[in-house]
Every structure is written in structure tokens, then in C-alpha cells.
């Protein structure tokens, strides 16, 4: 093994450590608590080491968002491929999306609510973002007919995101979640 490959591996490990620490701190205390000083303390590296990996907090948040999208894509794919038919696939993907948002509120927030320096809805979007969107698209594909798959997927995603946001904000009671999701899907798939 060359010295260069060892250094690259160590750098990747430090980056992963920083991303994990930011994610854990945000889930425990919120994104306001995530500062480069606190992260440096947590990972036991100096702030200049953090800045050698990331330009600042926004870049760290973007890296966490990309990792979160990769995780979401895995959950959505598992739900979609486990379903025996298209109707159960879209229902499973919807439930997996909602469950992900419930399990990881700070992660969901950085992925879809915080301003992060990531290109969304463009060919330049990181592969993890494209994968998560792609799983939503595969769930709605059987219902696209002659409509634009991209626009239909965006509408589906917007509906799910709206439900998540309104429930998290206390605007919609959680006890009607299953009924609401069923009504949304019935209108979407009919």
C-alpha cells in the first residue's frame, strides 16, 4: 500500500467521522447546535482540520444531506421492491418516506428544509439525490400514463413532504395519518 493511498483512506475516514458527528449532534440538539468548534471537539481534531475537509458548516450540512438521501433511497427501494404490485409499492414507498422523516427529524430537515449548497432537480445533482428521487419515480411510473414522469414524481414528493411538514409542525394531528395517506394515495392512483 502506498503512502498516498493510506492518506486518502485516512482523509475519507476523517470526513466520515465529521459527517457522523454532525448528524448525531443535529439529531440530539438541532442544527443550531452544530458548529465547527463543537464538531472539532467531538471528533478530536482542530478546526483547521475540519476546514481542510469542508469549507464550513453549510458544506458539512450538504454532506450530511447527501448521506441522508442515500439512506432514504435504500429505504424506498426496499419498500418498493418488497411490494407484490404497483399499488402496494406506492403505498410502501409512501410509508417508508414518512417513517424515515419520523425516525430522523434533523436529517430530514437538512435534506429538504435547510438551505444547503446542493443542486436539486438538475443533472448536476449528486447521485444520492438522484437515487432517492429515482425511487419515488419508480413508484409512480405505473401511474404516469402520458404525463411527464418527472412532474408527476415531483407532485407526489411534494404531497408527501407537505404531509410530513404539517404533521411535524402540529398542524395536522398524527392520529389521522393512515387515513390521510390512504386518501392521498387513492386520489393519486385512481
PDB file of C-alpha atoms in Angstrom:
ATOM      1  CA  UNK A   1       0.000   0.000   0.000  1.00  0.00           C
ATOM      2  CA  UNK A   2       1.371   3.382  -0.957  1.00  0.00           C
ATOM      3  CA  UNK A   3       1.599   6.343   1.377  1.00  0.00           C
ATOM      4  CA  UNK A   4      -0.738   8.274  -0.924  1.00  0.00           C
ATOM      5  CA  UNK A   5      -3.490   5.626  -0.752  1.00  0.00           C
ATOM      6  CA  UNK A   6      -3.146   5.456   3.045  1.00  0.00           C
ATOM      7  CA  UNK A   7      -3.506   9.251   3.272  1.00  0.00           C
ATOM      8  CA  UNK A   8      -6.559   9.182   1.021  1.00  0.00           C
ATOM      9  CA  UNK A   9      -8.134   6.453   3.139  1.00  0.00           C
ATOM     10  CA  UNK A  10      -7.407   8.379   6.362  1.00  0.00           C
ATOM     11  CA  UNK A  11      -8.866  11.551   4.838  1.00  0.00           C
ATOM     12  CA  UNK A  12     -12.043   9.706   3.843  1.00  0.00           C
ATOM     13  CA  UNK A  13     -12.298   8.261   7.361  1.00  0.00           C
ATOM     14  CA  UNK A  14     -11.945  11.751   8.899  1.00  0.00           C
ATOM     15  CA  UNK A  15     -14.632  13.092   6.568  1.00  0.00           C
ATOM     16  CA  UNK A  16     -16.975  10.272   7.533  1.00  0.00           C
ATOM     17  CA  UNK A  17     -16.240  10.933  11.222  1.00  0.00           C
ATOM     18  CA  UNK A  18     -17.095  14.629  10.805  1.00  0.00           C
ATOM     19  CA  UNK A  19     -20.318  13.854   8.907  1.00  0.00           C
ATOM     20  CA  UNK A  20     -21.389  11.284  11.503  1.00  0.00           C
ATOM     21  CA  UNK A  21     -20.639  13.663  14.377  1.00  0.00           C
ATOM     22  CA  UNK A  22     -22.637  16.451  12.711  1.00  0.00           C
ATOM     23  CA  UNK A  23     -25.556  14.127  12.088  1.00  0.00           C
ATOM     24  CA  UNK A  24     -25.562  12.827  15.668  1.00  0.00           C
ATOM     25  CA  UNK A  25     -25.248  16.295  17.179  1.00  0.00           C
ATOM     26  CA  UNK A  26     -28.060  17.641  14.995  1.00  0.00           C
ATOM     27  CA  UNK A  27     -30.360  14.745  15.911  1.00  0.00           C
ATOM     28  CA  UNK A  28     -29.610  15.266  19.608  1.00  0.00           C
ATOM     29  CA  UNK A  29     -29.669  19.074  19.802  1.00  0.00           C
ATOM     30  CA  UNK A  30     -30.767  20.518  16.444  1.00  0.00           C
ATOM     31  CA  UNK A  31     -28.810  22.137  13.628  1.00  0.00           C
ATOM     32  CA  UNK A  32     -28.294  25.330  15.625  1.00  0.00           C
ATOM     33  CA  UNK A  33     -26.022  23.334  17.949  1.00  0.00           C
ATOM     34  CA  UNK A  34     -23.809  22.154  15.097  1.00  0.00           C
ATOM     35  CA  UNK A  35     -20.804  24.461  14.920  1.00  0.00           C
ATOM     36  CA  UNK A  36     -17.310  23.802  13.641  1.00  0.00           C
ATOM     37  CA  UNK A  37     -15.997  24.379  17.170  1.00  0.00           C
ATOM     38  CA  UNK A  38     -18.322  21.753  18.673  1.00  0.00           C
ATOM     39  CA  UNK A  39     -17.616  19.331  15.849  1.00  0.00           C
ATOM     40  CA  UNK A  40     -13.870  19.788  16.276  1.00  0.00           C
ATOM     41  CA  UNK A  41     -14.236  18.956  19.971  1.00  0.00           C
ATOM     42  CA  UNK A  42     -16.373  15.916  19.209  1.00  0.00           C
ATOM     43  CA  UNK A  43     -14.088  14.418  16.598  1.00  0.00           C
ATOM     44  CA  UNK A  44     -10.937  15.444  18.490  1.00  0.00           C
ATOM     45  CA  UNK A  45      -9.419  17.352  15.598  1.00  0.00           C
ATOM     46  CA  UNK A  46      -8.674  21.061  15.333  1.00  0.00           C
ATOM     47  CA  UNK A  47     -10.972  23.427  13.468  1.00  0.00           C
ATOM     48  CA  UNK A  48      -8.365  23.863  10.704  1.00  0.00           C
ATOM     49  CA  UNK A  49      -8.558  20.100  10.093  1.00  0.00           C
ATOM     50  CA  UNK A  50     -12.334  20.413   9.658  1.00  0.00           C
ATOM     51  CA  UNK A  51     -11.812  23.311   7.261  1.00  0.00           C
ATOM     52  CA  UNK A  52      -9.351  21.219   5.279  1.00  0.00           C
ATOM     53  CA  UNK A  53     -12.268  18.853   4.558  1.00  0.00           C
ATOM     54  CA  UNK A  54     -15.216  21.271   4.372  1.00  0.00           C
ATOM     55  CA  UNK A  55     -15.500  24.993   3.616  1.00  0.00           C
ATOM     56  CA  UNK A  56     -17.784  25.496   6.599  1.00  0.00           C
ATOM     57  CA  UNK A  57     -20.961  24.396   8.318  1.00  0.00           C
ATOM     58  CA  UNK A  58     -23.040  24.632   5.136  1.00  0.00           C
ATOM     59  CA  UNK A  59     -20.701  22.229   3.331  1.00  0.00           C
ATOM     60  CA  UNK A  60     -20.904  19.804   6.258  1.00  0.00           C
ATOM     61  CA  UNK A  61     -24.689  20.072   6.203  1.00  0.00           C
ATOM     62  CA  UNK A  62     -24.666  19.362   2.460  1.00  0.00           C
ATOM     63  CA  UNK A  63     -22.540  16.242   3.024  1.00  0.00           C
ATOM     64  CA  UNK A  64     -24.981  15.079   5.702  1.00  0.00           C
ATOM     65  CA  UNK A  65     -27.887  15.722   3.310  1.00  0.00           C
ATOM     66  CA  UNK A  66     -26.232  13.648   0.581  1.00  0.00           C
ATOM     67  CA  UNK A  67     -25.656  10.793   3.029  1.00  0.00           C
ATOM     68  CA  UNK A  68     -29.276  11.082   4.181  1.00  0.00           C
ATOM     69  CA  UNK A  69     -30.550  10.894   0.611  1.00  0.00           C
ATOM     70  CA  UNK A  70     -28.510   7.733   0.096  1.00  0.00           C
ATOM     71  CA  UNK A  71     -30.097   6.244   3.233  1.00  0.00           C
ATOM     72  CA  UNK A  72     -33.570   7.313   2.113  1.00  0.00           C
ATOM     73  CA  UNK A  73     -33.027   5.755  -1.323  1.00  0.00           C
ATOM     74  CA  UNK A  74     -32.172   2.426   0.338  1.00  0.00           C
ATOM     75  CA  UNK A  75     -35.346   2.538   2.456  1.00  0.00           C
ATOM     76  CA  UNK A  76     -37.533   3.495  -0.507  1.00  0.00           C
ATOM     77  CA  UNK A  77     -36.013   0.818  -2.740  1.00  0.00           C
ATOM     78  CA  UNK A  78     -36.581  -1.844  -0.071  1.00  0.00           C
ATOM     79  CA  UNK A  79     -40.222  -0.818   0.313  1.00  0.00           C
ATOM     80  CA  UNK A  80     -40.825  -0.669  -3.432  1.00  0.00           C
ATOM     81  CA  UNK A  81     -39.178  -3.963  -4.319  1.00  0.00           C
ATOM     82  CA  UNK A  82     -40.835  -5.840  -1.442  1.00  0.00           C
ATOM     83  CA  UNK A  83     -44.310  -4.984  -2.730  1.00  0.00           C
ATOM     84  CA  UNK A  84     -46.179  -7.545  -4.845  1.00  0.00           C
ATOM     85  CA  UNK A  85     -47.889  -4.939  -7.046  1.00  0.00           C
ATOM     86  CA  UNK A  86     -47.764  -1.275  -8.069  1.00  0.00           C
ATOM     87  CA  UNK A  87     -50.477  -0.132  -5.641  1.00  0.00           C
ATOM     88  CA  UNK A  88     -48.727  -1.680  -2.655  1.00  0.00           C
ATOM     89  CA  UNK A  89     -45.389  -0.396  -3.937  1.00  0.00           C
ATOM     90  CA  UNK A  90     -46.513   3.228  -3.933  1.00  0.00           C
ATOM     91  CA  UNK A  91     -48.150   2.741  -0.527  1.00  0.00           C
ATOM     92  CA  UNK A  92     -44.983   1.127   0.822  1.00  0.00           C
ATOM     93  CA  UNK A  93     -42.769   3.880  -0.565  1.00  0.00           C
ATOM     94  CA  UNK A  94     -45.074   6.494   0.967  1.00  0.00           C
ATOM     95  CA  UNK A  95     -44.987   4.781   4.356  1.00  0.00           C
ATOM     96  CA  UNK A  96     -41.194   4.371   4.168  1.00  0.00           C
ATOM     97  CA  UNK A  97     -40.774   8.066   3.327  1.00  0.00           C
ATOM     98  CA  UNK A  98     -42.955   9.128   6.263  1.00  0.00           C
ATOM     99  CA  UNK A  99     -41.214   6.698   8.637  1.00  0.00           C
ATOM    100  CA  UNK A 100     -37.787   7.985   7.568  1.00  0.00           C
ATOM    101  CA  UNK A 101     -38.846  11.563   8.335  1.00  0.00           C
ATOM    102  CA  UNK A 102     -40.163  10.470  11.750  1.00  0.00           C
ATOM    103  CA  UNK A 103     -37.021   8.490  12.650  1.00  0.00           C
ATOM    104  CA  UNK A 104     -34.568  11.169  11.518  1.00  0.00           C
ATOM    105  CA  UNK A 105     -36.123  14.620  12.011  1.00  0.00           C
ATOM    106  CA  UNK A 106     -32.881  16.630  11.889  1.00  0.00           C
ATOM    107  CA  UNK A 107     -31.599  14.630   8.948  1.00  0.00           C
ATOM    108  CA  UNK A 108     -34.871  15.134   7.072  1.00  0.00           C
ATOM    109  CA  UNK A 109     -34.683  18.820   7.910  1.00  0.00           C
ATOM    110  CA  UNK A 110     -31.223  19.241   6.375  1.00  0.00           C
ATOM    111  CA  UNK A 111     -32.196  17.180   3.347  1.00  0.00           C
ATOM    112  CA  UNK A 112     -35.364  19.090   2.478  1.00  0.00           C
ATOM    113  CA  UNK A 113     -35.873  22.194   4.632  1.00  0.00           C
ATOM    114  CA  UNK A 114     -32.493  23.809   5.290  1.00  0.00           C
ATOM    115  CA  UNK A 115     -30.679  25.835   2.662  1.00  0.00           C
ATOM    116  CA  UNK A 116     -27.666  23.772   1.631  1.00  0.00           C
ATOM    117  CA  UNK A 117     -25.304  24.235  -1.316  1.00  0.00           C
ATOM    118  CA  UNK A 118     -26.615  21.301  -3.352  1.00  0.00           C
ATOM    119  CA  UNK A 119     -28.093  21.302  -6.839  1.00  0.00           C
ATOM    120  CA  UNK A 120     -31.551  19.750  -6.720  1.00  0.00           C
ATOM    121  CA  UNK A 121     -33.558  18.779  -9.801  1.00  0.00           C
ATOM    122  CA  UNK A 122     -30.637  19.144 -12.179  1.00  0.00           C
ATOM    123  CA  UNK A 123     -28.326  16.675 -13.906  1.00  0.00           C
ATOM    124  CA  UNK A 124     -25.562  18.001 -11.609  1.00  0.00           C
ATOM    125  CA  UNK A 125     -27.360  16.697  -8.502  1.00  0.00           C
ATOM    126  CA  UNK A 126     -25.242  14.197  -6.580  1.00  0.00           C
ATOM    127  CA  UNK A 127     -26.020  10.536  -7.347  1.00  0.00           C
ATOM    128  CA  UNK A 128     -27.577  10.000  -3.892  1.00  0.00           C
ATOM    129  CA  UNK A 129     -30.160  12.738  -4.542  1.00  0.00           C
ATOM    130  CA  UNK A 130     -30.888  11.274  -7.959  1.00  0.00           C
ATOM    131  CA  UNK A 131     -31.254   7.801  -6.417  1.00  0.00           C
ATOM    132  CA  UNK A 132     -33.811   8.952  -3.829  1.00  0.00           C
ATOM    133  CA  UNK A 133     -35.805  10.816  -6.470  1.00  0.00           C
ATOM    134  CA  UNK A 134     -35.447   7.819  -8.785  1.00  0.00           C
ATOM    135  CA  UNK A 135     -37.062   5.534  -6.228  1.00  0.00           C
ATOM    136  CA  UNK A 136     -40.026   7.903  -5.941  1.00  0.00           C
ATOM    137  CA  UNK A 137     -40.211   7.965  -9.744  1.00  0.00           C
ATOM    138  CA  UNK A 138     -40.219   4.175  -9.971  1.00  0.00           C
ATOM    139  CA  UNK A 139     -43.110   4.044  -7.501  1.00  0.00           C
ATOM    140  CA  UNK A 140     -45.225   6.459  -9.563  1.00  0.00           C
ATOM    141  CA  UNK A 141     -44.155   5.194 -13.008  1.00  0.00           C
ATOM    142  CA  UNK A 142     -47.129   2.765 -13.334  1.00  0.00           C
ATOM    143  CA  UNK A 143     -49.475   5.753 -12.866  1.00  0.00           C
ATOM    144  CA  UNK A 144     -47.771   8.210 -15.205  1.00  0.00           C
ATOM    145  CA  UNK A 145     -49.632   7.269 -18.393  1.00  0.00           C
ATOM    146  CA  UNK A 146     -48.909  10.010 -20.884  1.00  0.00           C
ATOM    147  CA  UNK A 147     -47.957  12.525 -18.206  1.00  0.00           C
ATOM    148  CA  UNK A 148     -44.426  13.677 -17.512  1.00  0.00           C
ATOM    149  CA  UNK A 149     -42.890  11.188 -15.083  1.00  0.00           C
ATOM    150  CA  UNK A 150     -40.692  13.935 -13.626  1.00  0.00           C
ATOM    151  CA  UNK A 151     -43.583  16.314 -12.955  1.00  0.00           C
ATOM    152  CA  UNK A 152     -45.740  13.534 -11.546  1.00  0.00           C
ATOM    153  CA  UNK A 153     -42.898  12.420  -9.258  1.00  0.00           C
ATOM    154  CA  UNK A 154     -42.358  15.997  -8.080  1.00  0.00           C
ATOM    155  CA  UNK A 155     -46.069  16.298  -7.289  1.00  0.00           C
ATOM    156  CA  UNK A 156     -46.032  13.003  -5.385  1.00  0.00           C
ATOM    157  CA  UNK A 157     -42.939  14.070  -3.445  1.00  0.00           C
ATOM    158  CA  UNK A 158     -44.489  17.476  -2.707  1.00  0.00           C
ATOM    159  CA  UNK A 159     -47.576  15.770  -1.296  1.00  0.00           C
ATOM    160  CA  UNK A 160     -45.530  13.508   0.961  1.00  0.00           C
ATOM    161  CA  UNK A 161     -43.332  16.396   2.063  1.00  0.00           C
ATOM    162  CA  UNK A 162     -46.389  18.511   2.800  1.00  0.00           C
ATOM    163  CA  UNK A 163     -47.879  15.792   4.993  1.00  0.00           C
ATOM    164  CA  UNK A 164     -44.582  15.366   6.860  1.00  0.00           C
ATOM    165  CA  UNK A 165     -44.153  19.107   7.364  1.00  0.00           C
ATOM    166  CA  UNK A 166     -47.708  19.730   8.530  1.00  0.00           C
ATOM    167  CA  UNK A 167     -47.662  16.803  10.963  1.00  0.00           C
ATOM    168  CA  UNK A 168     -44.256  17.738  12.373  1.00  0.00           C
ATOM    169  CA  UNK A 169     -45.419  21.312  12.850  1.00  0.00           C
ATOM    170  CA  UNK A 170     -48.513  20.164  14.725  1.00  0.00           C
ATOM    171  CA  UNK A 171     -50.837  21.484  12.005  1.00  0.00           C
ATOM    172  CA  UNK A 172     -52.233  18.018  11.306  1.00  0.00           C
ATOM    173  CA  UNK A 173     -52.911  15.519  14.093  1.00  0.00           C
ATOM    174  CA  UNK A 174     -50.926  12.292  13.891  1.00  0.00           C
ATOM    175  CA  UNK A 175     -53.876  10.070  14.766  1.00  0.00           C
ATOM    176  CA  UNK A 176     -55.340  10.525  11.266  1.00  0.00           C
ATOM    177  CA  UNK A 177     -52.040   9.861   9.497  1.00  0.00           C
ATOM    178  CA  UNK A 178     -53.009   6.485   7.982  1.00  0.00           C
ATOM    179  CA  UNK A 179     -56.388   7.755   6.776  1.00  0.00           C
ATOM    180  CA  UNK A 180     -54.822  10.895   5.268  1.00  0.00           C
ATOM    181  CA  UNK A 181     -52.121   8.887   3.499  1.00  0.00           C
ATOM    182  CA  UNK A 182     -54.745   6.461   2.177  1.00  0.00           C
ATOM    183  CA  UNK A 183     -56.848   9.312   0.816  1.00  0.00           C
ATOM    184  CA  UNK A 184     -53.808  10.907  -0.796  1.00  0.00           C
ATOM    185  CA  UNK A 185     -52.797   7.652  -2.468  1.00  0.00           C
ATOM    186  CA  UNK A 186     -56.350   6.869  -3.600  1.00  0.00           C
ATOM    187  CA  UNK A 187     -56.567  10.202  -5.403  1.00  0.00           C
ATOM    188  CA  UNK A 188     -53.095   9.733  -6.808  1.00  0.00           C
ATOM    189  CA  UNK A 189     -53.519   6.185  -8.101  1.00  0.00           C
ATOM    190  CA  UNK A 190     -57.105   6.336  -9.411  1.00  0.00           C
TER     191      UNK A 190
END
